[in-house]
Coordinates of N, CA and C in Angstrom, one line a residue:
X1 N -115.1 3.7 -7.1 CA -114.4 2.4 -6.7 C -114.4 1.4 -7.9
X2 N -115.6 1.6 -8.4 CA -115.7 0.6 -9.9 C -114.4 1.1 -10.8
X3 N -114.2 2.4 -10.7 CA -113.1 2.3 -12.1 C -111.8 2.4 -11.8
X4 N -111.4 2.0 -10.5 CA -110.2 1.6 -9.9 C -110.1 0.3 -9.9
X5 N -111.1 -0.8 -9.9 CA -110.9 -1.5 -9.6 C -110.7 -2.1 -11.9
X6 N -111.3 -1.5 -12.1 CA -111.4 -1.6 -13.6 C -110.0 -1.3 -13.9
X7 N -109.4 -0.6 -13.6 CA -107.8 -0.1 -14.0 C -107.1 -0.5 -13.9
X8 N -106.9 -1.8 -12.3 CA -106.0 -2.6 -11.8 C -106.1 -3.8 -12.7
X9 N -107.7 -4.0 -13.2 CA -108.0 -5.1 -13.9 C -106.9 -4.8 -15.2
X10 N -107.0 -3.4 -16.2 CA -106.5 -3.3 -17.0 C -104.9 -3.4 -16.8
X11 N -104.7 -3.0 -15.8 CA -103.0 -2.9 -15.3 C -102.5 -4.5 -15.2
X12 N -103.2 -5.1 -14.9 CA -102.5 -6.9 -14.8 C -102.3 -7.2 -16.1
X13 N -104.0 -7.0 -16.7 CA -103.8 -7.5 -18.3 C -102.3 -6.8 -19.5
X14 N -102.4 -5.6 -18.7 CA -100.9 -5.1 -19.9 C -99.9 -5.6 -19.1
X15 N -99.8 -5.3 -17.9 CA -98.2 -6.7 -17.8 C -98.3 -7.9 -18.1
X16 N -99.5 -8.6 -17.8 CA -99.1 -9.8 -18.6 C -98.7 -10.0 -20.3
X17 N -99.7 -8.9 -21.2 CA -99.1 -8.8 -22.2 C -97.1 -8.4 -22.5
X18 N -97.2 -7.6 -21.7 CA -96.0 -6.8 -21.8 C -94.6 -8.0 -21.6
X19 N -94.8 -8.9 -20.3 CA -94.2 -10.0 -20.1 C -93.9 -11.4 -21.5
X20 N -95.2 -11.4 -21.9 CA -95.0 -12.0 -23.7 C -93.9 -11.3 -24.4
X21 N -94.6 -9.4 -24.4 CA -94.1 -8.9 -25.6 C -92.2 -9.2 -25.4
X22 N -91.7 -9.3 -24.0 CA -90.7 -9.1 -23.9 C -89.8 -10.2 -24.0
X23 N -90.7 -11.5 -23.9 CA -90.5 -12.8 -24.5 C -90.6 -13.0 -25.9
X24 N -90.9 -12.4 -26.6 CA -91.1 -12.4 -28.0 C -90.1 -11.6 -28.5
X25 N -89.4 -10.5 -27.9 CA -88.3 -9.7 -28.4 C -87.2 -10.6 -28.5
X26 N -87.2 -11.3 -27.4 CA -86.0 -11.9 -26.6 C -85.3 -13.3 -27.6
X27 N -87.1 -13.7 -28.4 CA -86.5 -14.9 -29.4 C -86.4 -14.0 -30.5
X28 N -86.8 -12.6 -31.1 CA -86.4 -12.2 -31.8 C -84.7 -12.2 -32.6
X29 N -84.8 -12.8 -34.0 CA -83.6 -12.3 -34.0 C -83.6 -11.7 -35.6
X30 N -82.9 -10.5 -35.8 CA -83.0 -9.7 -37.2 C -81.7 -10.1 -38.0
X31 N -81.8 -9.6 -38.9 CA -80.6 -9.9 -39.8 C -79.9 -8.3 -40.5
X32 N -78.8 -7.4 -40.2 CA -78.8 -6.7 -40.8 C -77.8 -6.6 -41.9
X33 N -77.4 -6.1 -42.8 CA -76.7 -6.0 -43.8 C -76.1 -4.8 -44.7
X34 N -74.8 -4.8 -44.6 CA -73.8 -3.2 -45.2 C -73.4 -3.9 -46.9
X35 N -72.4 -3.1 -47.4 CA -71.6 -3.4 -48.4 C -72.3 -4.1 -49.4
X36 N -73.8 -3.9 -49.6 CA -74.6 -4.7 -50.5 C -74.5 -6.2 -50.2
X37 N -74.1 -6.5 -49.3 CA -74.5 -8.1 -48.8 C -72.8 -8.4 -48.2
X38 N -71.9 -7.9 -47.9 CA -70.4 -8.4 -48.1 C -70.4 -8.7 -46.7
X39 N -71.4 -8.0 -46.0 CA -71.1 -7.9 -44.0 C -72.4 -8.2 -43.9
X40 N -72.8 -9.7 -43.0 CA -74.1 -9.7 -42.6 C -74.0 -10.0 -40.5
X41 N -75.2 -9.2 -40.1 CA -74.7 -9.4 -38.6 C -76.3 -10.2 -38.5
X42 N -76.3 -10.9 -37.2 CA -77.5 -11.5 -36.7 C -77.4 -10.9 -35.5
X43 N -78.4 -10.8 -34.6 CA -78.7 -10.3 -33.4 C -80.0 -10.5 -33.0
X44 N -80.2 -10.6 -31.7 CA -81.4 -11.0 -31.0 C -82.1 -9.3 -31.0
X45 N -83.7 -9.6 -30.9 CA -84.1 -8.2 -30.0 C -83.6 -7.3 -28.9
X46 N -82.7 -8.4 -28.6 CA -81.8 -7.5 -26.9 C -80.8 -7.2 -27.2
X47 N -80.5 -7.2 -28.2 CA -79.3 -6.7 -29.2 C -77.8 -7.5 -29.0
X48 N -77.7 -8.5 -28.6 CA -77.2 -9.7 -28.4 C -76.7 -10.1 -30.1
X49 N -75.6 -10.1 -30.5 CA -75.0 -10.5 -31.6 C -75.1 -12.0 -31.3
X50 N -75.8 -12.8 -32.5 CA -75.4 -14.1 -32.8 C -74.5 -14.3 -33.6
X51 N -74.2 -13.8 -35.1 CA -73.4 -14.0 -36.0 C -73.0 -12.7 -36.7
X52 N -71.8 -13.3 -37.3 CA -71.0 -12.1 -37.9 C -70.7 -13.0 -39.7
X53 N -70.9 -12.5 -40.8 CA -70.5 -13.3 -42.1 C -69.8 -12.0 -42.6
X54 N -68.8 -12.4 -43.0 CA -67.7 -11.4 -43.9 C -67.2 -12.3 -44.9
X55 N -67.2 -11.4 -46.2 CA -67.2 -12.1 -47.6 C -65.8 -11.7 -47.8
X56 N -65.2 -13.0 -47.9 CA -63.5 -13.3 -48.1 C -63.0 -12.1 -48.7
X57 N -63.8 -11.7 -50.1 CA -62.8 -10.5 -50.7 C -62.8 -9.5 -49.7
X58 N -63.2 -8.7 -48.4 CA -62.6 -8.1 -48.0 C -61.5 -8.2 -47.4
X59 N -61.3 -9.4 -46.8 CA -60.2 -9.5 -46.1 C -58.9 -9.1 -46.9
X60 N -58.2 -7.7 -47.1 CA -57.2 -7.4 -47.9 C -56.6 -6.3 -46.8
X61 N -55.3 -6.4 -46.7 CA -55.0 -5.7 -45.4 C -55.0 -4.0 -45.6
X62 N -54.9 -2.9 -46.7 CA -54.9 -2.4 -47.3 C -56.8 -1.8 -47.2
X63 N -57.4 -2.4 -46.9 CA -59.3 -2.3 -46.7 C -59.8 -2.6 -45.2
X64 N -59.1 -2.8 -44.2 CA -59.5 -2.9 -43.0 C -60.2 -1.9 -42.4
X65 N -60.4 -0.6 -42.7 CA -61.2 0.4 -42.5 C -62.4 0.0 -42.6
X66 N -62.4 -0.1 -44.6 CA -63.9 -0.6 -45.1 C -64.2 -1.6 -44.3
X67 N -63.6 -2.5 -43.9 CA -63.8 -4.0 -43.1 C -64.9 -2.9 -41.9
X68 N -64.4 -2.3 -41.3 CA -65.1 -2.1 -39.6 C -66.3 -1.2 -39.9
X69 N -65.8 -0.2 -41.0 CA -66.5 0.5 -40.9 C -68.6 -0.3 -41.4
X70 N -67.7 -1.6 -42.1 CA -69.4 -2.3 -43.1 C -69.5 -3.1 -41.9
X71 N -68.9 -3.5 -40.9 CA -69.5 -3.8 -39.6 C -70.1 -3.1 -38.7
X72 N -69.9 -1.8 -38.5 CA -70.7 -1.1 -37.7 C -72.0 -1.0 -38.4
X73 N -72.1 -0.7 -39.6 CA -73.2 -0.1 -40.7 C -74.1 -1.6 -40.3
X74 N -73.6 -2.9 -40.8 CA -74.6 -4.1 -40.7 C -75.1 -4.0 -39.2
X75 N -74.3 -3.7 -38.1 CA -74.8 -3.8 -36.8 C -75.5 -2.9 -36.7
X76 N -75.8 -1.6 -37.1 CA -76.8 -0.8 -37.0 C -77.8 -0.8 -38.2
X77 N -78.1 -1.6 -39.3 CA -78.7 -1.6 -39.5 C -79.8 -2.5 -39.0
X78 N -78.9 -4.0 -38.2 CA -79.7 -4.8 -37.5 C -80.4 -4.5 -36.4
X79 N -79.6 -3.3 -35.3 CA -80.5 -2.9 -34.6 C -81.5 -1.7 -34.7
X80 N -81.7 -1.1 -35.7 CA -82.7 -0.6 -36.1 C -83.8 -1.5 -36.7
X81 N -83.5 -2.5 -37.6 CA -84.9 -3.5 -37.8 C -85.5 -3.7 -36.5
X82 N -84.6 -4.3 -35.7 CA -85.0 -4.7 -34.2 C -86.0 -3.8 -33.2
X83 N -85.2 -2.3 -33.5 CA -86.3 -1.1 -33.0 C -87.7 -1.2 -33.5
X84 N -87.7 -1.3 -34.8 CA -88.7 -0.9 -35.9 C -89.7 -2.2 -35.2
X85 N -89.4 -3.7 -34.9 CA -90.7 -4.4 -34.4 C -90.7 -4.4 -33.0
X86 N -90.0 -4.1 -32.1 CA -90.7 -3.7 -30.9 C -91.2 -2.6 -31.0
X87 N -91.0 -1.3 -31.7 CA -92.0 -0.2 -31.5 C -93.5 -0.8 -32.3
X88 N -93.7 -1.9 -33.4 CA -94.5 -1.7 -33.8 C -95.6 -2.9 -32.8
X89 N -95.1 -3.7 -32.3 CA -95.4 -4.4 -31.3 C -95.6 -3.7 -29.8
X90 N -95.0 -2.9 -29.7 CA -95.6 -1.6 -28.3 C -96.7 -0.7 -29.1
X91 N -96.8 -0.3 -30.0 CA -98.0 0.2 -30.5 C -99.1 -0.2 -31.0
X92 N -99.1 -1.8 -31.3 CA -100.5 -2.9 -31.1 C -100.3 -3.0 -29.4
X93 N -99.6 -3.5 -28.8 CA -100.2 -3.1 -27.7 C -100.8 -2.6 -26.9
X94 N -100.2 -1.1 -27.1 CA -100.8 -0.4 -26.1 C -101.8 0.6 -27.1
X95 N -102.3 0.5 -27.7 CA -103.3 0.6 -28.9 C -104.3 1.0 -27.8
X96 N -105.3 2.3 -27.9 CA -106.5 2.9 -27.2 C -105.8 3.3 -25.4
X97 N -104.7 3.0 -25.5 CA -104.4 3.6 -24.0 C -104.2 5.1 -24.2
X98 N -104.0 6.0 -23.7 CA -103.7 7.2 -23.2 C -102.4 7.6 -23.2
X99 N -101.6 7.3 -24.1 CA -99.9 7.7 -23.6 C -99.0 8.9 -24.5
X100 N -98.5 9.3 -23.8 CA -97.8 10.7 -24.7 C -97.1 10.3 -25.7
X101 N -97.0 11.0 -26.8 CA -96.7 10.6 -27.9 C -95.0 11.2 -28.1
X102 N -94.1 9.4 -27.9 CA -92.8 9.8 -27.9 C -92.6 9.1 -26.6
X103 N -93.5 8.5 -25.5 CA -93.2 7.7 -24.8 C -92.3 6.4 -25.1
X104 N -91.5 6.3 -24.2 CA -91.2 4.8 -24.4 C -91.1 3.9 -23.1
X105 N -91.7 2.5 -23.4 CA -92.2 1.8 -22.3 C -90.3 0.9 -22.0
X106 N -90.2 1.0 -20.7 CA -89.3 0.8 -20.4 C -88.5 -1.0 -20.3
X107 N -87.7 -1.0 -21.0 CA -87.3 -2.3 -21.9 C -85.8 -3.1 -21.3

């Protein structure tokens, strides 16, 4: 009975943590970048685009490819930084628990 009751104790404490961590994602915001700096995107942790910067010389109608394609690259590289600190913030958290390796806590 003691270590049920121990577990429930542990189970409040990681939601409460978990409820921060997801508030902390949420003001997250990363910065990614393509074309050596020519495309910069902003985005929140929830992957919520704040800003888009495109450096005038590409605008040339003749490069609109390059144009989308160094926007998708900046948008993915921003949300991969964004992966990289929630996973590393779910792994100080859940730090000494028991969980399969390749889990993901559901976000």
């Amino acid at each position: 009975m003691r270590d049920i009751m121990g577990m429930m104790g542990k189970v409040k404490e990681m939601q409460a943590k978990m409820e921060k961590m997801q508030e902390e994602i949420a003001a997250l915001e990363v910065e990614g970048k393509s074309g050596g700096g020519l495309v910069t995107v902003v985005m929140t942790g929830k992957g919520e685009l704040r800003s888009l910067k495109i450096d005038p010389s590409l605008f040339k109608e003749d490069e609109v490819e390059i144009l989308e394609d160094l926007i998708v690259a900046a948008h993915k590289d921003a949300k991969d930084k964004a992966e990289a600190v929630m996973a590393e913030k779910t792994k100080a958290m859940t730090a000494g628990l028991p969980i399969p390796p390749g889990f993901k806590l559901p976000f």
